[in-house]
Short mmCIF file of C-alpha atoms in Angstrom, two decimals:
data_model
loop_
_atom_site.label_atom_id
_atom_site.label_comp_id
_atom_site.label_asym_id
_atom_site.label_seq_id
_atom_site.Cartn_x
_atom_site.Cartn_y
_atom_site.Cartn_z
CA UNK A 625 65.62 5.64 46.51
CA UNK A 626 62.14 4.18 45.81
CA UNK A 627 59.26 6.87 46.01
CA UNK A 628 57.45 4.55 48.70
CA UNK A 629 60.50 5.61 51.43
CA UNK A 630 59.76 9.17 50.80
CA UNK A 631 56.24 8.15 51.11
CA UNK A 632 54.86 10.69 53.71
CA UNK A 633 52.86 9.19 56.65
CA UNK A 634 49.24 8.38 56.33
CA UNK A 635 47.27 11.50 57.18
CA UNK A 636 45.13 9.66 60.34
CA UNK A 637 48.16 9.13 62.46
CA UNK A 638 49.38 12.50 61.62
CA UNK A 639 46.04 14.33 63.02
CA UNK A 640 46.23 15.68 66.55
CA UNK A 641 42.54 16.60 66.82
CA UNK A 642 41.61 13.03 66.74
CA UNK A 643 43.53 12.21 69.11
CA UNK A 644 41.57 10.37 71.57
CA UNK A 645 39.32 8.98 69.41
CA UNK A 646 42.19 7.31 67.56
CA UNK A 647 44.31 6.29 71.07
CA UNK A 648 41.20 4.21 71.20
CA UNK A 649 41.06 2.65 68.10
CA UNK A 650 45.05 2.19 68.20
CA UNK A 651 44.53 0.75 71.86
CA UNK A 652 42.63 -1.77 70.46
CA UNK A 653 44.70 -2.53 67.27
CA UNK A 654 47.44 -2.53 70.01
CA UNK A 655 46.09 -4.77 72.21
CA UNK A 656 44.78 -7.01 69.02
CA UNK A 657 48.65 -6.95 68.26
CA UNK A 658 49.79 -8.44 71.37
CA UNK A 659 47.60 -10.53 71.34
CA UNK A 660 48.92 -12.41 68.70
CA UNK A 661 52.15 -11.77 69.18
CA UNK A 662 52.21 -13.25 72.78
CA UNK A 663 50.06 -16.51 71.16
CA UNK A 664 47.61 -15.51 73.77
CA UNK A 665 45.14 -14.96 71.01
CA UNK A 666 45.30 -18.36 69.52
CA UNK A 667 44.52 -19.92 73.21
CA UNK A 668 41.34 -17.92 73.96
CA UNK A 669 40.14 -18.48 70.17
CA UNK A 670 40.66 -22.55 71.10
CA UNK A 671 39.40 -21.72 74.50
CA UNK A 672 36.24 -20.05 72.97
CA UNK A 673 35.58 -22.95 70.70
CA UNK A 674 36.09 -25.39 72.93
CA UNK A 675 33.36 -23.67 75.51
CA UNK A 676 31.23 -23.19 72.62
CA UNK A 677 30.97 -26.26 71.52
CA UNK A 678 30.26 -27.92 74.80
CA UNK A 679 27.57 -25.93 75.72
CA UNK A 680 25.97 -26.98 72.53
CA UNK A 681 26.03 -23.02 70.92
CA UNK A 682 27.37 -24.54 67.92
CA UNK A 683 25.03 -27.31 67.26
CA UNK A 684 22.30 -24.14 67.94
CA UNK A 685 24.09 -22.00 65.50
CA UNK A 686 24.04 -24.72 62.78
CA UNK A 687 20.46 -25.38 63.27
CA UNK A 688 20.27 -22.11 62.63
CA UNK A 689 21.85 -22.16 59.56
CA UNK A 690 20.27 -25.17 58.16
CA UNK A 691 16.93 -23.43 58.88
CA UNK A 692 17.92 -20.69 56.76
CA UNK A 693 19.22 -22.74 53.97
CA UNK A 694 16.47 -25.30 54.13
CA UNK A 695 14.20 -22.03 53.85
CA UNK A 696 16.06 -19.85 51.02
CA UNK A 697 16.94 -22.84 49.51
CA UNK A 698 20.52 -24.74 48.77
CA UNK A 699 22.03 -23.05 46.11
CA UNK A 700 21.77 -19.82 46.66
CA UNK A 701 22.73 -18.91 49.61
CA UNK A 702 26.01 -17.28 50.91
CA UNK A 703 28.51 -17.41 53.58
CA UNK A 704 27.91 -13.97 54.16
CA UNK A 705 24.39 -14.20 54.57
CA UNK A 706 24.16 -16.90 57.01
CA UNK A 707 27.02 -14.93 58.77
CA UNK A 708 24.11 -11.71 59.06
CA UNK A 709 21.44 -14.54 60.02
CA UNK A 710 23.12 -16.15 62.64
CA UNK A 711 25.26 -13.32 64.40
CA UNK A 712 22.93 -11.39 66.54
CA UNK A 713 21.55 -14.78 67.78
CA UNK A 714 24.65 -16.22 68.05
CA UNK A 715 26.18 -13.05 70.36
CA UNK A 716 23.05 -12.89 72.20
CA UNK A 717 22.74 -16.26 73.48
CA UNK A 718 26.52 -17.35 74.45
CA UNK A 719 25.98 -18.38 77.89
CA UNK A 720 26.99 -16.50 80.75
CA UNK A 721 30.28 -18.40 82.23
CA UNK A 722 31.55 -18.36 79.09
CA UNK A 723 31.32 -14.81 78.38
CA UNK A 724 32.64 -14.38 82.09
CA UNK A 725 35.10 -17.07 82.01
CA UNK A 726 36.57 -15.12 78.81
CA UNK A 727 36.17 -11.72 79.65
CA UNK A 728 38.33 -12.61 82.92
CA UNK A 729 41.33 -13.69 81.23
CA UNK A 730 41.17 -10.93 78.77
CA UNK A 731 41.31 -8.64 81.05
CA UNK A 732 44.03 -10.00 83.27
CA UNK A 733 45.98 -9.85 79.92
CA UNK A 734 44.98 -6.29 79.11
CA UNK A 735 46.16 -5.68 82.63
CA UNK A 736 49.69 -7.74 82.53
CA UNK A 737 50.65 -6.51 79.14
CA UNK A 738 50.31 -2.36 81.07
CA UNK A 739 48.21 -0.85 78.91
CA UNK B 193 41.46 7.32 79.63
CA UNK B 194 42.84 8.33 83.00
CA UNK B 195 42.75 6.84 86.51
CA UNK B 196 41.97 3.74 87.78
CA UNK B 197 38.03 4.18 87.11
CA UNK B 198 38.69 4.98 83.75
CA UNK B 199 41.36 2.21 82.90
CA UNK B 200 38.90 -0.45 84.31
CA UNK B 201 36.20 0.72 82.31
CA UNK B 202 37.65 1.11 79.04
CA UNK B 203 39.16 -2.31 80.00
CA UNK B 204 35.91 -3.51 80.28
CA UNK B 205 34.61 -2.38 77.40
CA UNK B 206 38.23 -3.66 75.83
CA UNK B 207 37.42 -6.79 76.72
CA UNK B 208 33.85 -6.72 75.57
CA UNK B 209 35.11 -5.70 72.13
CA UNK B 210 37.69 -8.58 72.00
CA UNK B 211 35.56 -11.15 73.18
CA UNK B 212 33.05 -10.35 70.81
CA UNK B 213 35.88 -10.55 68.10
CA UNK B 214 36.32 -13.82 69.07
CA UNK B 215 32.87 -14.80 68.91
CA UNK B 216 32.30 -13.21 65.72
CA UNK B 217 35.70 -15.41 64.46
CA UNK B 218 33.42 -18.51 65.41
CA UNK B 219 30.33 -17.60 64.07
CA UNK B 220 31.70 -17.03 60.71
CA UNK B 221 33.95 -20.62 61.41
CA UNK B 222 30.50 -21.70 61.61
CA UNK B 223 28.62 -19.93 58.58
CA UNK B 224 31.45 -21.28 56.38
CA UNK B 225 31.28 -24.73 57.23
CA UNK B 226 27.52 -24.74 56.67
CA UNK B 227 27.66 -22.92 53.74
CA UNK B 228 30.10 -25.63 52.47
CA UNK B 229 27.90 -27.96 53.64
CA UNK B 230 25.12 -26.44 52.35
CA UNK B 231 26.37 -26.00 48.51
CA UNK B 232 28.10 -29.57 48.35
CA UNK B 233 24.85 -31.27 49.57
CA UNK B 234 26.95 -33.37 52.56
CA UNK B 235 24.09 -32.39 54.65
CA UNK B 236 22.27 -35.03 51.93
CA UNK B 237 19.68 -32.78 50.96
CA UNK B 238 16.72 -32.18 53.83
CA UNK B 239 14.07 -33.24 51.56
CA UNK B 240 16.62 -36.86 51.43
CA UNK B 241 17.24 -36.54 55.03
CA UNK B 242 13.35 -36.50 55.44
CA UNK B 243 12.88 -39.27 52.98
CA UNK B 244 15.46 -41.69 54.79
CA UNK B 245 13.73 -41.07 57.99
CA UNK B 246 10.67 -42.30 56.39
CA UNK B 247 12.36 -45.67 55.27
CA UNK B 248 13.97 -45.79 58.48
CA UNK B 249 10.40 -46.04 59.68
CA UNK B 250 9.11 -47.71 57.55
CA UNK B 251 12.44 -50.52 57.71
CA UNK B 252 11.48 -50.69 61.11
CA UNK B 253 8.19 -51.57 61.37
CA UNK B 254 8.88 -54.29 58.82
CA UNK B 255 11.87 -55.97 60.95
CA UNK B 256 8.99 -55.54 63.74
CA UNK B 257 6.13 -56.73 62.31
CA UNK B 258 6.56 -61.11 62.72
CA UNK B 259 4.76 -62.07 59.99
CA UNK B 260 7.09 -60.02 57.57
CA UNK B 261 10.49 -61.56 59.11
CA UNK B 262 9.29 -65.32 58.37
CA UNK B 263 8.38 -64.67 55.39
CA UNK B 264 11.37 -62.96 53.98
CA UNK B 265 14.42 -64.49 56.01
CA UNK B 266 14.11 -68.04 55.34
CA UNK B 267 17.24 -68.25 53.50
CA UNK B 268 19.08 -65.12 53.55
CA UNK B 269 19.82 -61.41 55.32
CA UNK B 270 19.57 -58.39 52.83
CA UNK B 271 22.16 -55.79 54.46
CA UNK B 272 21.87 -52.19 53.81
CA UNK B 273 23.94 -52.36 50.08
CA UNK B 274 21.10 -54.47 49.64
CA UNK B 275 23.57 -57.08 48.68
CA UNK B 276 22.54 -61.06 50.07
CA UNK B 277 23.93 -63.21 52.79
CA UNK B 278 24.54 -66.05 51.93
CA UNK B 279 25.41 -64.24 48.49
CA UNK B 280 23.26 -65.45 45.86
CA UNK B 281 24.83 -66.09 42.56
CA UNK B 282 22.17 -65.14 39.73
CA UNK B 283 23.42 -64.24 36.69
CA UNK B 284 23.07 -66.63 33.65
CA UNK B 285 25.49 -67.55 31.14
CA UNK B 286 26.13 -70.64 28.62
CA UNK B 287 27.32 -73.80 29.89
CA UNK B 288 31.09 -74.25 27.46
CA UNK B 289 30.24 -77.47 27.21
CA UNK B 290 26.63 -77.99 26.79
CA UNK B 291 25.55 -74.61 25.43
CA UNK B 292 22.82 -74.76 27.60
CA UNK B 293 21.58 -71.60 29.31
CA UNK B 294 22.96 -71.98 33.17
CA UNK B 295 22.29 -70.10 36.15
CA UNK B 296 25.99 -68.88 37.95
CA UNK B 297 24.56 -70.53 41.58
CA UNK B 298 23.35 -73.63 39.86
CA UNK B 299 26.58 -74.10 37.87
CA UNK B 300 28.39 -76.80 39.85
CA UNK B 301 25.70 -79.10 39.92
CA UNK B 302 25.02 -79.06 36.28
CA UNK B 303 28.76 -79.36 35.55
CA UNK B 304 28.22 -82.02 37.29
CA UNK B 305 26.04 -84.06 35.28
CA UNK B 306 27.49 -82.01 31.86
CA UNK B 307 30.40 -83.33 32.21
CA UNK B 308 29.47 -86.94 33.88
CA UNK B 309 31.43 -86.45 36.92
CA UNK B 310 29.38 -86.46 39.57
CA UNK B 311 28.06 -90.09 41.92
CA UNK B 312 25.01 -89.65 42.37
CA UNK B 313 24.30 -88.32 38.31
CA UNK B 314 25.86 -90.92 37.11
CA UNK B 315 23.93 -93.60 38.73
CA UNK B 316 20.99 -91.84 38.45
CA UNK B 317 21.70 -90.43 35.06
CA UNK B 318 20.49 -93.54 33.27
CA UNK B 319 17.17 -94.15 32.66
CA UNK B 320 17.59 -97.02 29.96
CA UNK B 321 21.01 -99.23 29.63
CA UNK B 322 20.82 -97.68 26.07
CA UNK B 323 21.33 -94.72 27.29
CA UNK B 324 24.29 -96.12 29.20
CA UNK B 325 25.50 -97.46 26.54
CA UNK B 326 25.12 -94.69 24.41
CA UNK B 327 27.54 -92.34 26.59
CA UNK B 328 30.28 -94.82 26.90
CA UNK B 329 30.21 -94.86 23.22
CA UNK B 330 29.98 -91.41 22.39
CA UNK B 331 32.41 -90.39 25.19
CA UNK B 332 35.35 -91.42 22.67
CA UNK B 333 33.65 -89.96 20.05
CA UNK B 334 33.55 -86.45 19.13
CA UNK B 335 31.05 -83.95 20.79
CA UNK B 336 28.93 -82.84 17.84
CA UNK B 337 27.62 -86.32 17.76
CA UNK B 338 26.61 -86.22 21.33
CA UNK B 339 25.12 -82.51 21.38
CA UNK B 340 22.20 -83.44 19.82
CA UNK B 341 21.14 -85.34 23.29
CA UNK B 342 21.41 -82.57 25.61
CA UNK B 343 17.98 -81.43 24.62
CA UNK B 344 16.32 -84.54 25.21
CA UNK B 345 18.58 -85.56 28.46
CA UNK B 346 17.19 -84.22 31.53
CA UNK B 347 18.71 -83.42 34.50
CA UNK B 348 19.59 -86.69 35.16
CA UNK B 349 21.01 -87.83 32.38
CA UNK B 350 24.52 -87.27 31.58
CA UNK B 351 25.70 -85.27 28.52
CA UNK B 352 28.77 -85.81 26.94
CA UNK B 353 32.38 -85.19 28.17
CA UNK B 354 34.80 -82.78 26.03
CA UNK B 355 37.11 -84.92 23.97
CA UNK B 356 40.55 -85.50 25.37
CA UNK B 357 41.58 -85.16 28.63
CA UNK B 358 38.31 -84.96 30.04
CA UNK B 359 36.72 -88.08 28.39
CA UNK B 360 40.05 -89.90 29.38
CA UNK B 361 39.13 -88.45 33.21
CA UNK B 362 35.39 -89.89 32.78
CA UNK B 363 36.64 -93.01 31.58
CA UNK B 364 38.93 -93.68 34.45
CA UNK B 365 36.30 -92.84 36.70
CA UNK B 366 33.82 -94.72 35.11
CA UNK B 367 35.86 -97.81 35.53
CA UNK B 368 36.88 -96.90 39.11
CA UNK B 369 32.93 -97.11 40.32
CA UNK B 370 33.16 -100.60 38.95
CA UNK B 371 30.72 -99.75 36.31
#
């Protein structure tokens, strides 16, 4: 039998001390797992776009962007840069129906998949 | 996590965490296609973005300004390829028959009176019966006797027709006008 059955389990799962700690981080990989499974994932990620864009939060965030590459210049800048740029703007100023309109059906899924 | 209280708030905060996930997804959707953007020059370079709002400007003050429009657009529209409407044919090549240096758009008229096919250059052609003369005779004789003339002939005046077919073409013509 191959040495990787045998394998035995990864020490974080096996550690009782941690336990709550980790029942949150699990609850969230959990919920991040039914989330896909179900497909529910996929509609709130269109769902999110969709709001985005209309409430021009895109166009902002690549103004943004071109800002910063106007201002460090074209060539050298990076995807994970402008990611650092524009994130803190870009969490900070979604508007506020969205962020409601979002957090509701999250929730009601949290709630119908009894966790 | 027990209890009602404590369900809703960790659901809450749940929620928070997975919107934000979301969000985040999007914002990097949106780094990456600027970056792209960005490194492939689609966004046309600012400083070219800036300089084509200048001629913008500058393109429209021109189609505003009168005096600029009359001047310009008496025979033709420039579109943005800057190509001409009416197309304007302007390159220069040698006439086949004539040698003569020839301008594409003027082509057809100078065929024309090359070749000795045209009504109006053939009446006008002639500025002496001599002349006259002189073309019916050379027509049935070979062109390097003739190609001296085209020099001397102007516009008018009628060079010689190829040999063959073509001189046999003139000729019928020639008798068709009556002369």
């Amino acid at each position: 039998m191959k040495h990787s059955v045998n394998r035995p389990p990864t020490p974080d799962e096996d550690d009782a001390a941690e336990g709550f700690e980790k029942d949150e981080l699990t609850l969230r990989e959990i919920i991040n797992v039914k989330l896909v499974e179900s497909g529910e994932k996929e509609n709130l990620m269109e769902l999110v776009r969709d709001r985005l864009v209309e409430c021009g939060w895109k166009d902002e965030m690549r103004i943004a962007c071109r800002e910063h590459v106007k201002k460090k210049g074209r060539k050298d800048v990076t995807v994970d840069e402008l990611i650092r740029v524009i994130t803190p703007k870009g969490r900070a100023s979604v508007p506020d129906s969205v962020k409601a309109e979002l957090l509701n059906r999250i929730q009601n899924f949290i709630v119908s998949a009894a966790l | 996590m027990s209890g009602p209280d404590g369900n809703k708030s960790s659901h809450t905060e749940l929620s928070s965490q997975v919107f934000f996930d979301l969000v985040d997804s999007v914002i990097a959707d949106v780094a990456s296609e600027c970056h792209r953007v960005a490194r492939l020059g689609l966004d046309r370079d600012l400083e070219v973005v800036e300089e084509e709002l200048r001629f913008s400007v500058e393109a429209r003050a021109k189609v505003a300004d009168p005096s600029n429009n009359l001047e310009t657009n008496t025979k033709f529209v420039v579109d943005i390829f800057g190509q001409t409407h009416p197309p304007v044919a302007s390159e220069v090549f040698n006439c086949m028959n004539c040698g003569r240096q020839i301008v594409a758009g003027r082509f057809a008229p100078h065929l024309e009176k090359c070749m000795g096919k045209g009504r109006k250059a053939r009446a006008k052609a002639t500025r002496s019966t001599t002349a006259a003369a002189q073309n019916r005779n050379s027509r049935r004789s070979p062109n390097p006797r003739y190609s001296a003339y085209p020099n001397s002939v102007s516009e008018n005046q009628l060079a010689s027709g190829s040999p063959g077919v073509a001189c046999e073409d003139c000729t019928v013509r020639e008798n068709v006008k009556g002369g």
